[in-house]
Short mmCIF file of C-alpha atoms in Angstrom, two decimals:
data_model
loop_
_atom_site.label_atom_id
_atom_site.label_comp_id
_atom_site.label_asym_id
_atom_site.label_seq_id
_atom_site.Cartn_x
_atom_site.Cartn_y
_atom_site.Cartn_z
CA MET B 1 -126.51 202.66 73.13
CA ALA B 2 -129.58 200.55 73.88
CA ALA B 3 -130.26 199.73 77.51
CA ASP B 4 -129.98 196.13 78.69
CA GLU B 5 -133.75 195.93 79.08
CA GLU B 6 -134.33 197.10 75.51
CA ILE B 7 -131.88 194.49 74.21
CA LYS B 8 -133.51 191.75 76.26
CA PHE B 9 -137.00 192.43 74.93
CA MET B 10 -135.79 192.91 71.35
CA ARG B 11 -134.11 189.51 71.54
CA ARG B 12 -137.48 188.09 72.49
CA CYS B 13 -138.98 189.71 69.37
CA LEU B 14 -136.30 188.07 67.24
CA ASP B 15 -136.85 184.70 68.90
CA LEU B 16 -140.56 184.93 68.14
CA ALA B 17 -139.98 186.08 64.56
CA GLY B 18 -137.65 183.14 63.86
CA ARG B 19 -140.40 180.65 64.63
CA ALA B 20 -141.99 181.36 61.26
CA GLU B 21 -138.86 181.07 59.12
CA GLY B 22 -139.81 179.88 55.65
CA LEU B 23 -143.54 180.44 56.23
CA THR B 24 -144.17 184.16 55.74
CA TYR B 25 -143.12 184.81 52.12
CA PRO B 26 -143.43 187.38 50.65
CA ASN B 27 -143.69 189.07 54.03
CA PRO B 28 -140.79 189.50 56.46
CA LEU B 29 -140.21 187.70 59.76
CA VAL B 30 -141.57 189.85 62.58
CA GLY B 31 -142.04 189.34 66.29
CA SER B 32 -143.46 191.80 68.82
CA VAL B 33 -143.78 192.06 72.60
CA ILE B 34 -145.63 194.53 74.80
CA VAL B 35 -143.96 195.36 78.10
CA HIS B 36 -145.44 197.01 81.19
CA GLN B 37 -143.31 197.80 84.22
CA GLY B 38 -140.54 195.50 83.05
CA ARG B 39 -142.80 192.51 82.37
CA ILE B 40 -144.10 191.11 79.07
CA ILE B 41 -147.90 191.33 79.06
CA GLY B 42 -148.45 190.38 75.42
CA GLU B 43 -146.51 188.96 72.51
CA GLY B 44 -146.93 187.45 69.08
CA TYR B 45 -145.38 186.90 65.67
CA HIS B 46 -146.43 186.96 62.04
CA LEU B 47 -147.02 183.41 60.82
CA LYS B 48 -148.32 183.67 57.28
CA ALA B 49 -148.98 186.25 54.57
CA GLY B 50 -152.58 187.39 54.87
CA GLY B 51 -152.66 186.57 58.57
CA PRO B 52 -152.38 189.05 61.43
CA HIS B 53 -149.10 190.89 61.79
CA ALA B 54 -146.92 190.51 64.87
CA GLU B 55 -148.07 193.79 66.41
CA VAL B 56 -151.72 192.76 66.05
CA CYS B 57 -151.04 189.43 67.76
CA ALA B 58 -149.16 191.17 70.58
CA VAL B 59 -151.91 193.77 71.16
CA ARG B 60 -154.60 191.08 71.18
CA SER B 61 -152.70 188.93 73.68
CA ALA B 62 -152.15 191.95 75.91
CA GLY B 63 -155.87 192.65 76.19
CA GLY B 64 -156.60 194.86 73.20
CA SER B 65 -158.14 198.13 74.39
CA ASP B 66 -157.23 197.37 78.03
CA ILE B 67 -153.47 197.80 77.58
CA PRO B 68 -151.95 200.10 80.27
CA LEU B 69 -151.03 203.46 78.70
CA SER B 70 -147.48 203.28 80.04
CA SER B 71 -146.79 200.06 78.11
CA VAL B 72 -144.00 199.83 75.52
CA LEU B 73 -144.32 197.92 72.26
CA TYR B 74 -141.18 196.25 70.86
CA VAL B 75 -140.96 195.01 67.29
CA ASN B 76 -137.94 193.95 65.23
CA LEU B 77 -139.15 195.67 62.04
CA GLU B 78 -140.80 199.03 61.44
CA PRO B 79 -144.61 198.69 61.60
CA CYS B 80 -146.45 199.03 58.30
CA SER B 81 -148.54 202.12 57.61
CA HIS B 82 -150.32 201.03 54.43
CA PHE B 83 -153.28 198.84 53.54
CA GLY B 84 -152.28 195.48 52.10
CA ARG B 85 -153.96 192.19 52.86
CA THR B 86 -154.40 193.58 56.38
CA PRO B 87 -154.90 197.13 57.76
CA PRO B 88 -151.92 199.28 58.85
CA CYS B 89 -150.29 198.21 62.12
CA THR B 90 -149.57 201.86 62.93
CA ASP B 91 -153.33 202.57 63.17
CA LEU B 92 -153.79 199.74 65.67
CA ILE B 93 -150.84 200.88 67.78
CA ILE B 94 -152.16 204.43 67.91
CA ARG B 95 -155.67 203.27 68.82
CA SER B 96 -154.30 201.07 71.59
CA GLY B 97 -152.98 204.14 73.40
CA ILE B 98 -149.37 202.87 73.49
CA LYS B 99 -147.09 205.91 73.63
CA LYS B 100 -143.68 204.31 73.12
CA VAL B 101 -142.50 201.95 70.38
CA ILE B 102 -139.01 200.46 70.13
CA ILE B 103 -137.99 199.16 66.70
CA GLY B 104 -135.11 196.91 65.67
CA THR B 105 -134.67 198.28 62.16
CA THR B 106 -136.52 200.32 59.55
CA ASP B 107 -138.37 198.61 56.71
CA THR B 108 -136.66 199.74 53.49
CA SER B 109 -139.28 198.33 51.14
CA GLU B 110 -141.05 200.92 48.99
CA LYS B 111 -144.42 200.59 50.73
CA VAL B 112 -143.02 201.39 54.16
CA SER B 113 -139.56 203.04 54.00
CA GLY B 114 -139.91 205.18 57.14
CA ASN B 115 -143.60 205.97 56.75
CA GLY B 116 -144.53 203.80 59.72
CA ILE B 117 -142.12 205.66 61.99
CA ARG B 118 -143.34 209.04 60.73
CA THR B 119 -146.99 208.07 61.23
CA LEU B 120 -146.35 207.03 64.82
CA ALA B 121 -144.29 210.13 65.61
CA GLU B 122 -146.92 212.45 64.14
CA ALA B 123 -149.49 210.80 66.43
CA GLY B 124 -147.38 211.63 69.48
CA VAL B 125 -145.80 208.20 69.93
CA GLU B 126 -142.19 208.15 71.07
CA VAL B 127 -140.21 206.00 68.64
CA ILE B 128 -136.76 204.52 69.24
CA THR B 129 -135.00 202.68 66.41
CA GLY B 130 -131.79 200.71 65.93
CA VAL B 131 -132.03 198.33 68.90
CA LEU B 132 -130.21 195.16 67.77
CA GLU B 133 -130.31 196.56 64.26
CA LYS B 134 -127.68 194.18 62.85
CA GLU B 135 -129.55 191.15 64.17
CA SER B 136 -132.87 192.57 63.00
CA ARG B 137 -131.55 192.98 59.47
CA TRP B 138 -129.95 189.53 59.50
CA ILE B 139 -133.14 187.67 60.32
CA ASN B 140 -134.78 189.39 57.33
CA ARG B 141 -131.76 189.25 55.03
CA ARG B 142 -133.83 187.62 52.29
CA PHE B 143 -136.50 190.32 52.47
CA PHE B 144 -133.96 193.17 52.49
CA THR B 145 -131.86 191.70 49.66
CA PHE B 146 -134.96 191.27 47.50
CA HIS B 147 -136.16 194.86 48.02
CA GLU B 148 -132.80 196.62 48.10
CA LYS B 149 -130.80 194.66 45.49
CA LYS B 150 -133.76 193.57 43.35
CA ARG B 151 -132.73 189.93 43.41
CA PRO B 152 -133.13 186.90 45.67
CA TYR B 153 -130.83 186.19 48.60
CA ILE B 154 -128.45 183.51 47.31
CA ILE B 155 -127.06 180.68 49.44
CA LEU B 156 -124.41 178.28 48.15
CA LYS B 157 -124.29 174.84 49.76
CA TRP B 158 -121.97 171.88 49.34
CA ALA B 159 -120.11 169.16 51.22
CA GLU B 160 -116.46 168.39 50.57
CA SER B 161 -114.09 165.61 51.61
CA ALA B 162 -111.16 166.11 53.97
CA ASP B 163 -108.87 166.49 50.95
CA GLY B 164 -111.08 168.99 49.12
CA PHE B 165 -113.27 167.02 46.72
CA ILE B 166 -116.99 167.59 46.24
CA ASP B 167 -117.57 164.20 44.57
CA PHE B 168 -115.67 160.97 43.92
CA ARG B 169 -114.49 159.96 40.47
CA ARG B 170 -117.37 158.31 38.63
CA ASP B 171 -117.34 155.99 35.65
CA ASP B 172 -120.02 154.43 33.46
CA THR B 173 -120.71 151.75 36.08
CA SER B 174 -121.36 154.25 38.87
CA ARG B 175 -124.92 154.05 40.14
CA LYS B 176 -126.93 157.25 40.15
CA ARG B 177 -126.72 158.34 43.78
CA PRO B 178 -125.14 161.02 45.93
CA TYR B 179 -122.12 160.06 48.02
CA TRP B 180 -122.85 161.22 51.55
CA ILE B 181 -119.89 163.11 53.01
CA SER B 182 -121.93 164.31 55.96
CA GLY B 183 -124.11 162.35 58.41
CA GLU B 184 -127.82 161.89 59.07
CA ALA B 185 -128.17 165.00 61.27
CA GLU B 186 -126.67 167.13 58.51
CA ARG B 187 -129.05 165.65 55.93
CA VAL B 188 -132.04 166.54 58.10
CA LEU B 189 -130.63 170.06 58.46
CA VAL B 190 -130.37 170.39 54.67
CA HIS B 191 -134.06 169.52 54.35
CA LYS B 192 -134.85 172.23 56.90
CA TRP B 193 -132.83 174.65 54.79
CA ARG B 194 -134.85 173.69 51.72
CA ALA B 195 -138.03 174.40 53.67
CA ASP B 196 -136.68 177.86 54.56
CA GLU B 197 -135.93 178.90 50.96
CA GLN B 198 -138.22 179.53 48.02
CA SER B 199 -136.11 177.99 45.25
CA ILE B 200 -133.30 175.49 44.75
CA LEU B 201 -130.84 175.13 41.84
CA ILE B 202 -128.56 172.37 40.55
CA GLY B 203 -126.72 171.70 37.30
CA ALA B 204 -127.46 169.02 34.73
CA LYS B 205 -124.40 166.98 35.79
CA THR B 206 -125.67 166.74 39.36
CA LEU B 207 -129.10 165.80 38.03
CA SER B 208 -127.56 162.95 36.04
CA ALA B 209 -125.11 161.74 38.71
CA ASP B 210 -127.27 161.95 41.84
CA ASP B 211 -130.87 161.84 40.53
CA PRO B 212 -132.03 164.19 43.33
CA ARG B 213 -135.65 165.08 44.01
CA LEU B 214 -134.86 168.47 45.57
CA ASN B 215 -137.95 168.32 47.73
CA ILE B 216 -138.50 168.16 51.49
CA ARG B 217 -138.73 164.70 53.02
CA ALA B 218 -137.08 165.00 56.44
CA TRP B 219 -138.76 168.25 57.48
CA ALA B 220 -142.16 169.92 57.34
CA GLY B 221 -142.79 172.75 54.92
CA GLU B 222 -143.32 173.78 51.33
CA ASP B 223 -141.14 172.28 48.60
CA PRO B 224 -138.99 174.95 46.94
CA LEU B 225 -139.25 175.85 43.27
CA ARG B 226 -136.88 173.41 41.54
CA LEU B 227 -134.39 174.78 39.01
CA VAL B 228 -131.84 173.14 36.71
CA LEU B 229 -129.11 174.98 34.81
CA SER B 230 -127.96 173.26 31.61
CA SER B 231 -126.26 175.32 28.93
CA SER B 232 -126.42 172.50 26.38
CA GLY B 233 -129.91 171.34 27.29
CA LEU B 234 -128.68 167.76 27.61
CA VAL B 235 -130.94 166.94 30.54
CA ASP B 236 -131.87 163.49 31.79
CA THR B 237 -135.64 163.72 31.42
CA GLY B 238 -136.10 160.38 33.16
CA SER B 239 -134.83 161.83 36.43
CA ALA B 240 -137.06 161.64 39.50
CA LEU B 241 -137.20 165.43 39.54
CA PHE B 242 -139.50 165.44 36.50
CA ASN B 243 -141.80 162.76 37.87
CA ILE B 244 -142.90 164.20 41.21
CA PRO B 245 -145.39 166.99 41.97
CA GLY B 246 -144.06 170.53 41.93
CA ARG B 247 -142.85 173.23 39.62
CA ASN B 248 -139.66 172.65 37.63
CA ILE B 249 -137.75 175.14 35.48
CA VAL B 250 -134.75 174.45 33.24
CA PHE B 251 -132.48 177.35 32.25
CA THR B 252 -130.61 176.68 29.03
CA HIS B 253 -129.11 178.12 25.85
CA ASN B 254 -130.76 175.37 23.81
CA ASP B 255 -133.83 176.94 22.20
CA LYS B 256 -134.99 173.54 20.93
CA LEU B 257 -135.31 171.93 24.36
CA GLN B 258 -138.74 170.73 25.45
CA ILE B 259 -139.62 168.72 28.57
CA ARG B 260 -143.24 167.89 29.25
CA GLY B 261 -144.56 169.61 32.35
CA THR B 262 -141.41 171.72 32.73
CA GLU B 263 -140.86 175.41 32.01
CA ILE B 264 -137.90 176.14 29.74
CA ILE B 265 -136.19 179.53 30.07
CA ILE B 266 -133.80 180.39 27.22
CA LEU B 267 -130.73 182.28 28.41
CA ASN B 268 -128.78 184.94 26.54
CA ARG B 269 -125.23 183.73 25.82
CA GLU B 270 -123.93 187.28 26.08
CA GLN B 271 -124.91 187.61 29.76
CA ASP B 272 -123.96 185.73 32.92
CA SER B 273 -126.39 182.89 33.54
CA SER B 274 -126.36 183.62 37.28
CA ARG B 275 -127.58 187.18 36.77
CA GLN B 276 -130.27 186.10 34.34
CA ILE B 277 -131.52 183.48 36.79
CA ALA B 278 -131.52 186.02 39.62
CA ALA B 279 -133.43 188.52 37.47
CA PHE B 280 -136.00 185.90 36.52
CA LEU B 281 -136.54 184.89 40.15
CA PHE B 282 -136.95 188.53 41.15
CA SER B 283 -139.61 188.95 38.45
CA GLU B 284 -141.38 185.92 39.94
CA GLY B 285 -141.31 187.40 43.44
CA ILE B 286 -138.87 184.73 44.69
CA GLN B 287 -136.86 186.10 47.62
CA SER B 288 -134.35 183.29 48.14
CA LEU B 289 -132.33 180.71 46.24
CA ILE B 290 -130.19 177.85 47.56
CA VAL B 291 -127.66 176.50 45.07
CA GLU B 292 -126.79 172.86 45.77
CA GLY B 293 -124.33 172.25 42.96
CA GLY B 294 -122.52 170.79 41.29
CA ALA B 295 -119.07 172.30 41.17
CA GLN B 296 -119.50 174.01 37.79
CA VAL B 297 -122.69 175.80 38.85
CA LEU B 298 -121.28 176.75 42.25
CA ASN B 299 -118.07 178.08 40.70
CA HIS B 300 -120.10 180.13 38.23
CA PHE B 301 -121.98 181.93 41.01
CA ILE B 302 -118.74 182.43 42.94
CA SER B 303 -116.92 183.82 39.89
CA THR B 304 -119.69 186.35 39.23
CA GLY B 305 -119.78 187.33 42.91
CA LEU B 306 -123.50 186.61 42.97
CA TRP B 307 -123.83 184.95 46.36
CA ASP B 308 -124.58 186.11 49.87
CA GLU B 309 -123.91 183.10 52.07
CA ALA B 310 -122.09 179.78 51.71
CA ARG B 311 -122.82 176.74 53.87
CA ILE B 312 -120.07 174.14 53.61
CA PHE B 313 -119.80 170.75 55.30
CA TYR B 314 -116.18 169.61 55.70
CA GLY B 315 -116.13 165.82 56.01
CA LYS B 316 -113.59 163.51 57.62
CA GLU B 317 -113.08 161.04 54.77
CA SER B 318 -110.57 161.57 51.94
CA PHE B 319 -111.44 160.81 48.30
CA HIS B 320 -107.88 161.19 46.88
CA GLU B 321 -109.36 162.03 43.49
CA GLY B 322 -112.59 163.26 41.99
CA VAL B 323 -114.29 166.63 41.44
CA LYS B 324 -112.50 169.48 43.20
CA ALA B 325 -114.58 171.52 45.61
CA PRO B 326 -115.07 175.22 44.86
CA TYR B 327 -112.70 177.79 46.33
CA ILE B 328 -114.46 180.61 48.11
CA LYS B 329 -113.39 183.62 50.15
CA GLY B 330 -115.54 185.37 52.71
CA LEU B 331 -116.09 185.97 56.40
CA THR B 332 -116.70 182.83 58.47
CA ILE B 333 -119.60 183.77 60.74
CA SER B 334 -120.21 180.42 62.42
CA GLU B 335 -118.86 176.88 62.82
CA LYS B 336 -120.63 173.83 64.17
CA ILE B 337 -119.23 170.36 64.77
CA TYR B 338 -121.29 167.31 63.77
CA SER B 339 -120.36 163.66 64.18
CA ASN B 340 -119.27 163.31 60.54
CA SER B 341 -118.42 166.88 59.53
CA ILE B 342 -117.84 170.49 60.46
CA LEU B 343 -120.30 173.05 59.09
CA LYS B 344 -118.92 176.47 58.27
CA ILE B 345 -121.16 179.36 57.25
CA ILE B 346 -119.41 182.07 55.26
CA GLU B 347 -120.78 185.52 54.41
CA ASN B 348 -119.89 187.39 51.24
CA LYS B 349 -118.36 190.69 52.31
CA ALA B 350 -117.15 191.69 48.84
#
């Protein structure tokens, strides 16, 4: 069992790593601290692919070649031992003279996969692994899912009324707009979520009913890749989505569909659409997908079991009729109360 001091400093690594959520793709989230005689003397985190890794930032802030030999380096993910956009972190650690490294979890991607630990050990560095391993894997759940399952990490998101409806009953006179079940704070949070993920998916019915832009307006960050699933290909091409900057893709069974400035991916009717979308995103190097509806698309991903996390806002108002919210089973890992709703986050344990 890890000592209290090891847990404390690993938590600091995780806190640092989380500062760059949504910014490091395709790289993982990594934070590192260097400790001497129970005190942090250097720390840092990886901010952007191509930039210095967390261990490099920590060594630099600790004084580089002047680091006391009895110092301990903490890092939430196994240091790399290969040349990529930057040199191997293991080489820097060895040159620094640090003789003890404590790691949250191993890096299971093909380029690392234990090689960093072996390199350090062969150089005489004491290596301890598995400190806050569950938390260290969780913060990089997108990275691990992509490399281990060969697909993006998939988040389902919706809001439902107090009586279990995802939308009110609409008629021909209904204006194109979303009906807000949640409040302003929740809407800002959703924009943060979009900034954290690399792609976002809706169905053609949601596109027609709500006319969403699927970009980031209430948060800073990169807009996600925008995806629409429409089996028939009956897509409202006048929607705002197709008239703002950014990359759009429509997945359909309609091989005649054409939309100017939009990529059309023809799906195989003999295979689940969800799995074909996941496979396409993996081929594009996309590590995460947030599915924002509507009910038909959400239910499809639930029925195929192709989801990792669900984020559901439960509102206070009743609709009495409308579109039924999806039914989902999983482990509730957190709940948070907002002024207009309760947010539950559910993990797929199947």
